[in-house]
Coordinates of C-alpha atoms and ligand atoms in Angstrom, one line a residue:
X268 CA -6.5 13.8 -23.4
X269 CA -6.7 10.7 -25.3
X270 CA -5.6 7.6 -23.9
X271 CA -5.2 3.8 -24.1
X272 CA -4.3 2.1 -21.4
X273 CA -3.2 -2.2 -21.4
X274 CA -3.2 -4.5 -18.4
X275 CA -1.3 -7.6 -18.9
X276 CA -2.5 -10.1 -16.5
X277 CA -5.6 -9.0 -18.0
X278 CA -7.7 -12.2 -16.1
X279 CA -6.0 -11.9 -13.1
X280 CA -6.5 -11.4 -9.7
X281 CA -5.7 -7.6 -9.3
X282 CA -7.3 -6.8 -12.7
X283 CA -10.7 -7.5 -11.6
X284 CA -10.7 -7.2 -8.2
X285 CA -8.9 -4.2 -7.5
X286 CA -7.9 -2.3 -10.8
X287 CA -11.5 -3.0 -12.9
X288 CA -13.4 -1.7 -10.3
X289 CA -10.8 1.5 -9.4
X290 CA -11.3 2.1 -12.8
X291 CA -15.0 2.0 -12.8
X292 CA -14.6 4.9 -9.9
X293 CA -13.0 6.6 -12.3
X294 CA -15.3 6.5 -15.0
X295 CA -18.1 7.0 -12.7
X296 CA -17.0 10.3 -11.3
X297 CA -15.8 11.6 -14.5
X298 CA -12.0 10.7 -13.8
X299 CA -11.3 9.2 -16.7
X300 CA -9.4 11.2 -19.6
X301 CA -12.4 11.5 -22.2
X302 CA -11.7 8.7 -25.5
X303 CA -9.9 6.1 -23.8
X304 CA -9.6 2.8 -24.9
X305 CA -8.6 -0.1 -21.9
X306 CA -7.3 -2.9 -23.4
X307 CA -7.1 -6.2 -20.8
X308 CA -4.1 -9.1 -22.2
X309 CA -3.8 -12.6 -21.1
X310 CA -3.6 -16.2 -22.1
X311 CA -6.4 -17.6 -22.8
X312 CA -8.4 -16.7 -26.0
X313 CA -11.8 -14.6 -25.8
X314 CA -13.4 -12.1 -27.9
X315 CA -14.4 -8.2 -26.3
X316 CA -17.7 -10.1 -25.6
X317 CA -16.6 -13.4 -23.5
X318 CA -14.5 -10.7 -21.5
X319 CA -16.8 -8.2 -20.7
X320 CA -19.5 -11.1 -19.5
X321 CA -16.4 -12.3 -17.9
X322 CA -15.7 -9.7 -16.3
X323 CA -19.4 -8.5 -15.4
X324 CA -19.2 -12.0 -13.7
X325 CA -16.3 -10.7 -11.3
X326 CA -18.1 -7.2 -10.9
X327 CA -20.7 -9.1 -8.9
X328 CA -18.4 -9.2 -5.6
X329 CA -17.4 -5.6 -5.6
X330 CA -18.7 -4.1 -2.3
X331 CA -22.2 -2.5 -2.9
X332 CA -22.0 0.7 -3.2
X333 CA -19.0 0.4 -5.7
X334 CA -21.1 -2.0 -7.5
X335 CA -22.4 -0.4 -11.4
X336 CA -25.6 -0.6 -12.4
X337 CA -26.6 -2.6 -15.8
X338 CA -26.4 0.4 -17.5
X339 CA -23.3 1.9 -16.0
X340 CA -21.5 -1.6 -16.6
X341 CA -22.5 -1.7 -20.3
X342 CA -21.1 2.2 -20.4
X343 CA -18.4 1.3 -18.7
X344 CA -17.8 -1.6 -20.6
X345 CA -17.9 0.0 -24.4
X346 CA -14.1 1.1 -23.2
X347 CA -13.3 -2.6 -22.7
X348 CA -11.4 -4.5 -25.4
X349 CA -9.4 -7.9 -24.8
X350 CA -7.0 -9.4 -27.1
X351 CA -4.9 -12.9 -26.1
X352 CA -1.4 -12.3 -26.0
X353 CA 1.7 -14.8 -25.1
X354 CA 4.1 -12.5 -23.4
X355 CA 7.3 -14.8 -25.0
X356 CA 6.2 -14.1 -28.4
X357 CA 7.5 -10.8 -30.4
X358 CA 5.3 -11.2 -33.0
X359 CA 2.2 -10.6 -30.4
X360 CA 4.2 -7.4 -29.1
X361 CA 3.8 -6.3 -32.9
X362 CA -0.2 -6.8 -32.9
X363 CA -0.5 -4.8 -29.9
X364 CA 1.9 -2.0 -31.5
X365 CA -1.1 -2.4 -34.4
X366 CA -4.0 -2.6 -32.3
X367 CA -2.4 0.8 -30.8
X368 CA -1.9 2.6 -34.1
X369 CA -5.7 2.2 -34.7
X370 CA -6.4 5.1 -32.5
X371 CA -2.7 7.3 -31.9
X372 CA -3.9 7.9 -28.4
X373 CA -2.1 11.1 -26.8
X374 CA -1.1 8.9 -23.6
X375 CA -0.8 4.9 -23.8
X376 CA -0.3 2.8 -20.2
X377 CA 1.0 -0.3 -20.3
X378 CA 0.0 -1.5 -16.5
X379 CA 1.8 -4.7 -15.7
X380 CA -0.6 -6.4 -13.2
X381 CA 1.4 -9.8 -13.4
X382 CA 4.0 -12.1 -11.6
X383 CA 6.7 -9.7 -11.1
X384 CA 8.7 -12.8 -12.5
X385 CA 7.2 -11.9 -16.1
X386 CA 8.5 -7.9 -15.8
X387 CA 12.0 -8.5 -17.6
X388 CA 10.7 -10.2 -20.1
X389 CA 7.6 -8.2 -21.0
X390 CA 10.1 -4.9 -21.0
X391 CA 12.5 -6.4 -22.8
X392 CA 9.8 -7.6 -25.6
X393 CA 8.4 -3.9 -25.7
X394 CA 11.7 -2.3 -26.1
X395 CA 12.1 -4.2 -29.1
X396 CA 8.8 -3.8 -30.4
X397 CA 9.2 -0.2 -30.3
X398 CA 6.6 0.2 -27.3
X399 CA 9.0 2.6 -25.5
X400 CA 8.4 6.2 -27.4
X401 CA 7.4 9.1 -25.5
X402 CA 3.6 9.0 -25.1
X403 CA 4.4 4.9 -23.5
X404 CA 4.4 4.8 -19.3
X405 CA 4.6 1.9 -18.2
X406 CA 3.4 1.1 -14.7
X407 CA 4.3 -1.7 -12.4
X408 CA 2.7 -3.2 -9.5
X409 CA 4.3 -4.5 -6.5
X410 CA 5.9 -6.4 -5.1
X411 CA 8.7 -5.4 -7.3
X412 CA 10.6 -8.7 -7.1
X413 CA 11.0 -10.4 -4.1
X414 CA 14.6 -9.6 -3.3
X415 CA 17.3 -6.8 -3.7
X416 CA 18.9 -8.4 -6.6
X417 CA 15.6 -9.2 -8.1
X418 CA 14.1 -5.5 -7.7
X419 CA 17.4 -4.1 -8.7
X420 CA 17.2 -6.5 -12.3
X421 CA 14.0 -5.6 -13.1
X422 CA 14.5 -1.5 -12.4
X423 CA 18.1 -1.9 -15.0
X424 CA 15.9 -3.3 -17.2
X425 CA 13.1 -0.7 -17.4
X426 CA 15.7 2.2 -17.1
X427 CA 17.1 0.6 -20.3
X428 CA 13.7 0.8 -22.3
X429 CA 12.4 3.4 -20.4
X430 CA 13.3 6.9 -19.3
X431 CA 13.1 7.3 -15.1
X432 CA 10.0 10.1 -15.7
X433 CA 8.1 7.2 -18.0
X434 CA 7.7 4.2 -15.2
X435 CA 5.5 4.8 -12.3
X436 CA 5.9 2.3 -9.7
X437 CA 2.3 1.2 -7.7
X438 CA 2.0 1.7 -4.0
X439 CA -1.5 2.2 -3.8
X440 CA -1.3 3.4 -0.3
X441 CA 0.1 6.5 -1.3
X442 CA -3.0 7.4 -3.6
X443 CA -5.1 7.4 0.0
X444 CA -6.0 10.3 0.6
X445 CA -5.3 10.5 4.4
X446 CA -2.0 9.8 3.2
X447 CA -2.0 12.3 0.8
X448 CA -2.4 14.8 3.3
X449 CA 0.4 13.6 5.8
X450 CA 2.4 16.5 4.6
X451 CA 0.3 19.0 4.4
X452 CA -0.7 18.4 7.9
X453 CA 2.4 18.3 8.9
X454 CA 4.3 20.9 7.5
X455 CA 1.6 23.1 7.3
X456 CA 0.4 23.3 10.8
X457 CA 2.3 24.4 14.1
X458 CA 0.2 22.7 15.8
X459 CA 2.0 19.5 14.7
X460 CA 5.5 20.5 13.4
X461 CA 7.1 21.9 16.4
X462 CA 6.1 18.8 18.3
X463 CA 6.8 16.2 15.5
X464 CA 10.2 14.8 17.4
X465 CA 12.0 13.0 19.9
X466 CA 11.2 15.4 22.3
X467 CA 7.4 15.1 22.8
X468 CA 6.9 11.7 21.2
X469 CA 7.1 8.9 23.0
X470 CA 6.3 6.0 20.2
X471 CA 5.0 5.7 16.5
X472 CA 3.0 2.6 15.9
X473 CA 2.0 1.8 12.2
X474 CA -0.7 -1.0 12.0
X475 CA -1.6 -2.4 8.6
X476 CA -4.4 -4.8 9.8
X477 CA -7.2 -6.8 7.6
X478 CA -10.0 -9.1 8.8
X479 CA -10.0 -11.3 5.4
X480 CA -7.5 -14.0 5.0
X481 CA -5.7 -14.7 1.7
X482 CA -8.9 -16.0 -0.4
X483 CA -8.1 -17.1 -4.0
X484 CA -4.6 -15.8 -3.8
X485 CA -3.0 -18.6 -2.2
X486 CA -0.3 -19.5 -4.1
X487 CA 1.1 -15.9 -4.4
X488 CA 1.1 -15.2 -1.2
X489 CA 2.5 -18.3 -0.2
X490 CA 4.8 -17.1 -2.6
X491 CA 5.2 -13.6 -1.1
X492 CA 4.2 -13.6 2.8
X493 CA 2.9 -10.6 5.1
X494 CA 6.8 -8.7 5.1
X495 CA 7.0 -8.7 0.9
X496 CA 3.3 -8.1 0.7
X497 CA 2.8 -5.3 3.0
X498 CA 5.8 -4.3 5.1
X499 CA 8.5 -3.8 2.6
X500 CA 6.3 -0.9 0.5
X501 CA 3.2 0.1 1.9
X502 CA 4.3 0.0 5.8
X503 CA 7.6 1.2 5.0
X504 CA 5.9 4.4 2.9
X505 CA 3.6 5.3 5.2
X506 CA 7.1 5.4 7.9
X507 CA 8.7 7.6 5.7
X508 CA 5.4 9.9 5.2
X509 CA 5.6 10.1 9.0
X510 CA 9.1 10.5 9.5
X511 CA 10.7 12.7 6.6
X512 CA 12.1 16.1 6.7
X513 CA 10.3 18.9 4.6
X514 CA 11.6 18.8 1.0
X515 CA 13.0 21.8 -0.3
X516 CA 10.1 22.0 -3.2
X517 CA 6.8 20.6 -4.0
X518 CA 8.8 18.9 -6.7
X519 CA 8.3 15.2 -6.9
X520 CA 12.0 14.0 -6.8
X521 CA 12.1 16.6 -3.7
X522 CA 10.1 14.7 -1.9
X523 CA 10.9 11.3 -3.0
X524 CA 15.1 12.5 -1.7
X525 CA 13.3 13.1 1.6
X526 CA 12.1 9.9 1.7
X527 CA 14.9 7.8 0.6
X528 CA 16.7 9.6 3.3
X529 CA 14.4 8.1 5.9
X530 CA 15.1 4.7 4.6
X531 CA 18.5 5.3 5.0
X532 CA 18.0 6.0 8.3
X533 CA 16.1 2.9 9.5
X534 CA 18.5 1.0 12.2
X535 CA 19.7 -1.7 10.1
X536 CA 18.8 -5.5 10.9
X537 CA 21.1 -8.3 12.3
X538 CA 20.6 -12.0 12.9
X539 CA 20.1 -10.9 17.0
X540 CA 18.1 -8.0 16.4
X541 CA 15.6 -9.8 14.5
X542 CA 14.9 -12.8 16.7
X543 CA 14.4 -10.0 19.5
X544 CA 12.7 -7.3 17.5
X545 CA 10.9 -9.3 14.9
X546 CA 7.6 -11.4 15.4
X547 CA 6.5 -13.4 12.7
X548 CA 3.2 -15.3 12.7
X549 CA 0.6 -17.7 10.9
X550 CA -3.2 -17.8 11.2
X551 CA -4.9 -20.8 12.3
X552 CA -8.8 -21.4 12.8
X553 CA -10.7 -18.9 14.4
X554 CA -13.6 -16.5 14.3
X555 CA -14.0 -13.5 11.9
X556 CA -16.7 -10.9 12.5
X557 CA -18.6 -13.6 14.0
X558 CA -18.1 -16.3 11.3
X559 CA -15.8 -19.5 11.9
X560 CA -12.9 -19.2 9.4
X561 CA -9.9 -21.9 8.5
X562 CA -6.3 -21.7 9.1
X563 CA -3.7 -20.8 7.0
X564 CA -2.9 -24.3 5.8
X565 CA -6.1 -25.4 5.1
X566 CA -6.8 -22.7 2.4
X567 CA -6.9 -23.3 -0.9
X568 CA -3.6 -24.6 -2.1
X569 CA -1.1 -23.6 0.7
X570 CA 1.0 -26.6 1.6
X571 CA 0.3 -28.6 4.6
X572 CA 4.0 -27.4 6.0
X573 CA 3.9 -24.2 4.7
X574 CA 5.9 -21.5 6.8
X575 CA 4.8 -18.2 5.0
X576 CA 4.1 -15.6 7.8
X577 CA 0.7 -14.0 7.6
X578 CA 1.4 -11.2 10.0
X579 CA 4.6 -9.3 10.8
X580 CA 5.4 -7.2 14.3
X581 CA 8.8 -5.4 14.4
X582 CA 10.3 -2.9 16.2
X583 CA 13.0 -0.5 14.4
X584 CA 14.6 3.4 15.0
X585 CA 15.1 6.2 12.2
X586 CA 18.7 7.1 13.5
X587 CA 18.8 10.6 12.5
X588 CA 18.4 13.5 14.7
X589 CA 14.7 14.1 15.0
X590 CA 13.9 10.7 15.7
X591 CA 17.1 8.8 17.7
X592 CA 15.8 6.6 20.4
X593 CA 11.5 6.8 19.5
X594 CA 10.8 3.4 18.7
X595 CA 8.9 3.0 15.3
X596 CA 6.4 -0.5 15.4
X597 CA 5.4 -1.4 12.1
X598 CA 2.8 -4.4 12.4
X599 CA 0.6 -6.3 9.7
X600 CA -1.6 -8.9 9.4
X601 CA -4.1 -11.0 7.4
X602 CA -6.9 -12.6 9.9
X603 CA -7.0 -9.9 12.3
X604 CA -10.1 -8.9 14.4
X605 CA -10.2 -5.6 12.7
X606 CA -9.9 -4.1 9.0
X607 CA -7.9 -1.3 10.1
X608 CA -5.0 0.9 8.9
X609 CA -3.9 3.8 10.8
X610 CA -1.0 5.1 12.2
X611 CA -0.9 6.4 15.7
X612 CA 1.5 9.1 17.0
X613 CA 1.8 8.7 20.7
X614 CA 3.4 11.8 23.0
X615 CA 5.1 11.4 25.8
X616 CA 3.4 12.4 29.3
X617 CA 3.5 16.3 30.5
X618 CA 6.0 15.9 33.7
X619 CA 3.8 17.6 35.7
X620 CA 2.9 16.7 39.3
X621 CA -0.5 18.6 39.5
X622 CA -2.5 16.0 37.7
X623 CA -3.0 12.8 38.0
X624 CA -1.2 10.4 35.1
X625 CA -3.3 9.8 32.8
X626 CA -4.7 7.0 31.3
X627 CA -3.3 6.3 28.5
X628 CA -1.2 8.6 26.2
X629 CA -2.3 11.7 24.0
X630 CA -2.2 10.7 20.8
X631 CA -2.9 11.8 17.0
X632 CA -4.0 9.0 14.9
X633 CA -4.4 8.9 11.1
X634 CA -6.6 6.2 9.8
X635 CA -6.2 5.4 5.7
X636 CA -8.4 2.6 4.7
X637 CA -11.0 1.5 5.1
X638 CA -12.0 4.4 7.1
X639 CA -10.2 7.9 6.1
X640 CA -9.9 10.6 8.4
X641 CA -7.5 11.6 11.6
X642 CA -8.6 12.0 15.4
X643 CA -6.2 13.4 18.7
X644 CA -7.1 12.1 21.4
X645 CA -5.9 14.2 24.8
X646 CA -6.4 14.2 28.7
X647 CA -8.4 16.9 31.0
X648 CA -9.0 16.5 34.4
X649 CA -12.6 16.4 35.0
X650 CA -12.9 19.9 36.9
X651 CA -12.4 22.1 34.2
X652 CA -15.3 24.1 33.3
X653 CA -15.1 25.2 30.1
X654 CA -15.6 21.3 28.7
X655 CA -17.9 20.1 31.5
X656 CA -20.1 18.2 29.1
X657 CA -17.5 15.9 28.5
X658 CA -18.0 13.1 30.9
X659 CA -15.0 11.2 30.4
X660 CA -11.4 12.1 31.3
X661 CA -10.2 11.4 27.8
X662 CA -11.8 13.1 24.3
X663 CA -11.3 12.9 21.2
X664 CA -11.6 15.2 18.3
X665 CA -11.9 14.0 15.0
X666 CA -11.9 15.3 11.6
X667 CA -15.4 15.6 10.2
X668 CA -15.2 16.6 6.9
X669 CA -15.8 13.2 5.0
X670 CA -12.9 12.4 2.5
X671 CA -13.5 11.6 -1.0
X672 CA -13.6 7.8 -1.7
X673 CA -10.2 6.6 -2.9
X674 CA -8.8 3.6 -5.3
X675 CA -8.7 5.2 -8.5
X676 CA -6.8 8.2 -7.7
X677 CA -3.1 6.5 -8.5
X678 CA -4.6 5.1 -11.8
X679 CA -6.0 7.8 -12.9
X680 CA -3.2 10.0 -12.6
X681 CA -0.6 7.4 -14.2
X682 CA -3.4 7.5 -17.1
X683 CA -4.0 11.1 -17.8
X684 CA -3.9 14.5 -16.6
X685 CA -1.3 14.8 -13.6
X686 CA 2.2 14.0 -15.0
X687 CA 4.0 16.0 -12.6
X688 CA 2.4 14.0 -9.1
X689 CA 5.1 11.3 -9.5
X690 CA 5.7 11.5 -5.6
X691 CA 2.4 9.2 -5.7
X692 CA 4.9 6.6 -7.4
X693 CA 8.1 4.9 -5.7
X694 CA 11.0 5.7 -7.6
X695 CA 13.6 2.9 -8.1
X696 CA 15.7 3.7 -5.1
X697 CA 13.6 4.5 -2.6
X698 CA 12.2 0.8 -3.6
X699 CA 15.8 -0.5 -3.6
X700 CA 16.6 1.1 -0.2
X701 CA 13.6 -0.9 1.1
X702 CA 15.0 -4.4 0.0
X703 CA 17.9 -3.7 1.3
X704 CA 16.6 -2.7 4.8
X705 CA 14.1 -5.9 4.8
X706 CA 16.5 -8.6 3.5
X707 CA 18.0 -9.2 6.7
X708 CA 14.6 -10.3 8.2
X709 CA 14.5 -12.6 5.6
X710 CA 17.8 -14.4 5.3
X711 CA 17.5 -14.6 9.2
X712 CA 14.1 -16.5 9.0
X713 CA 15.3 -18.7 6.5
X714 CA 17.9 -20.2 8.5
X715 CA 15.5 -19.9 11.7
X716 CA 13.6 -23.2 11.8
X717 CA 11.6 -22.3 14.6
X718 CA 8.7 -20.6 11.4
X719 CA 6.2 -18.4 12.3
X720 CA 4.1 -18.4 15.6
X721 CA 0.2 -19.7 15.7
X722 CA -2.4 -17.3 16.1
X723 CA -6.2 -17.2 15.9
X724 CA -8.0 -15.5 13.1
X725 CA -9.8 -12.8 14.9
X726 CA -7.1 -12.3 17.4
X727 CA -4.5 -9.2 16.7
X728 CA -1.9 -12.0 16.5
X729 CA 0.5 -13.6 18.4
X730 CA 0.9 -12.7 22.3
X731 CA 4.6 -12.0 21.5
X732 CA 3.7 -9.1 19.0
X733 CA 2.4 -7.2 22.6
X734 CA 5.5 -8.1 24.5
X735 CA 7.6 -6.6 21.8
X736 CA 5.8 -3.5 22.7
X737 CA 5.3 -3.6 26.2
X738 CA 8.9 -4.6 26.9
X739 CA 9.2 -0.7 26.2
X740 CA 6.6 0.1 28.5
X741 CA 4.5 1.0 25.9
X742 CA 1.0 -1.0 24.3
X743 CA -0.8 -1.0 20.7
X744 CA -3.4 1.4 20.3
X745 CA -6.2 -1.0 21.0
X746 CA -4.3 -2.5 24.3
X747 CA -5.4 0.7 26.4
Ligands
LIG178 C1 -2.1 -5.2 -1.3 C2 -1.7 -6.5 -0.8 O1 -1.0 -4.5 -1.8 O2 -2.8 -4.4 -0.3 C3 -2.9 -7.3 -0.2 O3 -1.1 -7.3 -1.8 C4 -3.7 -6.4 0.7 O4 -2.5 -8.5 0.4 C5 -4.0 -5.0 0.2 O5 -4.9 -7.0 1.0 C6 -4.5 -4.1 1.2 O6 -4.9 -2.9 0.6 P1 -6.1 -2.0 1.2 O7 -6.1 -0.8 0.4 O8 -7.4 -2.9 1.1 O9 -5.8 -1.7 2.6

């Protein structure tokens, strides 16, 4: 299938760090729908050639493996085109309508990899360019505003030049693969689904942590800050993975009702529940995989005052019948002594008297990035025979099968092949519901002028983000 897919924000941030080089995965392992064009918009003006060097130039911090070769770049690089476009200008929307008609790809993306600020606008423009007909999907990257009323402006707006089935809303954490599999693991294994509820679990913990701080992205994410960032969408999705019930179909609104039904669920914030179940904090200097790192404020242009939280603890309940009462901890954080993102499933004890307690809990653990796979850790008591080799009281068994490298599944499919996998994509509600469930957080920190708590980089974040568990009885999976 033929195909032409546009980023605007074509010289930012997420082009070349994160959607260039998924793309390059794509083309490398022959993911790619065959005669594609990828056109890259911005500001500034540059011909195909200044880009590509441009953007060869950026290709040079992509981890090492992911890396192309000469060769492979210039390949990959014959697909890359850049024109400069001012998004207020209709008569620019009409030279990209042109530049399309050149080729009358099958499928044409229009990825909008900017300020969320600029997604009105730049729908608006292509509705009345005409850049809305059938083959036209248009994807958008989060966050999708940075409130309620903002997310719920921009989704009117692209319902009014868009049908529902033509926008695919980014969470990249749903291409993962070990996400991927959440339900077929689930639902698809009695070893789990009988035993996936209040009754044997005790605690779910969801930990979203990174080593790196916020780099070159200052200003957004002073903009933004951990709970937007991370917590609203990717946390939140990997919650509902966890917690939903099994749709009725395989069908993609199916499984995206299950989910919205989950978000329903979530105990709802007040002003009291969030100064007791809510720890917000910011980095300060510290030590990073053995390097010295600065705080928060002295990156690059963060204000000296600044009080945007760089990590996020809470504690919260799915009130519905499978779940009442099993605390859910959702935690995130830039500056962390571990790149890690895994969620842990932790059973309650056997009430047995034969034995003595264990440890620490049996637990089933999913990791998604950067390491993919799933382990379950259990208890034995030493004697039995059968597993004598196993000097320790506690084992775990892992998944061994490696799991395909990830990144470019999402855009892939929102390129080509795959139209009916839109349960990889957040559909307007379910994004809605999340708003709506965060922005109590955030009205109650803005009138809190307490700001977020100190921590070192390289710790896992301020001591308070343990108490919130403990005070349960319960610790973080790294704690035991
Ligand atoms: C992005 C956030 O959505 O996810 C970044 O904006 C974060 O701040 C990134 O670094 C983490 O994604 P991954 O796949 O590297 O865990």
């Amino acid at each position: 299938m033929s195909f032409d897919l546009v980023f605007f924000g074509g010289t930012g941030d997420l082009t070349w760090r994160k959607l260039m080089p998924a793309l390059f995965q794509a083309f490398r392992h022959g993911k790619l729908p065959g005669g594609g064009r990828i056109l890259a918009v911005a500001r500034d003006e540059m011909s195909d050639e200044r880009y590509r060097e441009w953007l060869k130039e950026r290709f040079r911090e992509v981890e090492g493996p992911k890396r192309p070769s000469d060769e492979e770049f210039e390949r990959f690089a014959a697909l890359v085109h850049y024109r400069r476009m001012d998004l207020s200008q209709p008569e620019h929307y009409q030279r990209l309508k042109e530049w399309l008609a050149t080729a009358q790809a099958e499928t044409v993306v229009l990825y909008l990899a900017t300020s969320p600020h600029l997604f009105t606008q730049i729908c608006e423009q292509l509705g009345a360019a005409g850049l809305n007909e059938p083959r036209v999907r248009i994807v958008l990257e989060k966050p999708l505003g940075h409130d309620l009323a903002s997310a719920q402006q921009i989704n009117r707006v692209v319902r009014s030049v868009f049908r529902e089935e033509q926008a695919f809303r980014i969470d990249h954490y749903l291409g993962k693969p070990s996400v991927q599999n959440l339900m077929a693991l689930r639902f698809g294994n009695a070893l789990f689904e009988p035993l996936w509820r209040r009754e044997s679990i005790a605690n779910i913990q969801i930990t979203l942590a990174e080593s790196l701080g916020v780099g070159t992205r200052g200003p957004f994410y002073d903009g933004t800050g951990a709970l937007r960032d991370m917590i609203q969408n990717h946390a939140l999705q990997l919650l509902t993975m966890i917690a939903m019930e099994p749709p009725s179909t395989n069908d993609a609104d199916a499984i995206r009702d299950e989910k919205l039904k989950v978000l329903r669920s979530l105990k709802p914030f007040s002003a009291e529940s969030v100064a007791r179940d809510v720890v917000r904090g910011q980095y300060r200097a510290g030590t990073v995989d053995g390097k010295a790192v600065v705080s928060y404020l002295d990156e690059g242009k963060i204000p000296a005052d600044s009080q945007t939280e760089t990590f996020v603890a809470l504690r919260t309940e799915v009130q519905n019948w499978r779940w009442a009462g099993v605390p859910f901890y959702l935690r995130t954080g830039k500056r962390l002594a571990a790149r890690d993102a895994q969620i842990v499933v932790n059973f309650r004890p056997c009430r047995t008297r034969s034995f003595r307690a264990p440890a620490r809990p049996t637990a089933w653990s999913s990791s998604c990035s950067p390491r993919t796979g799933w382990s379950c850790t259990c208890w034995r008591p030493r004697a039995v025979p059968m597993v004598r080799r196993w000097r320790r009281s506690l084992w775990t068994w892992t998944s061994t099968r490696p799991l395909p490298p990830t990144g470019w599944r999402l855009r892939a499919t929102a390129a080509g092949r795959d139209r009916g996998r839109l349960n990889l994509f957040v559909r307007s509600d379910e994004q809605e519901q999340a708003w709506r469930w965060v922005e109590p957080i955030l009205d109650a920190w803005r009138l809190d002028s307490g700001g977020p708590r100190a921590y070192s980089a390289g710790s896992w974040g301020p001591p308070a983000a343990s108490a919130l568990v403990a005070r349960d009885g319960f610790a973080w999976a790294e704690e035991h």
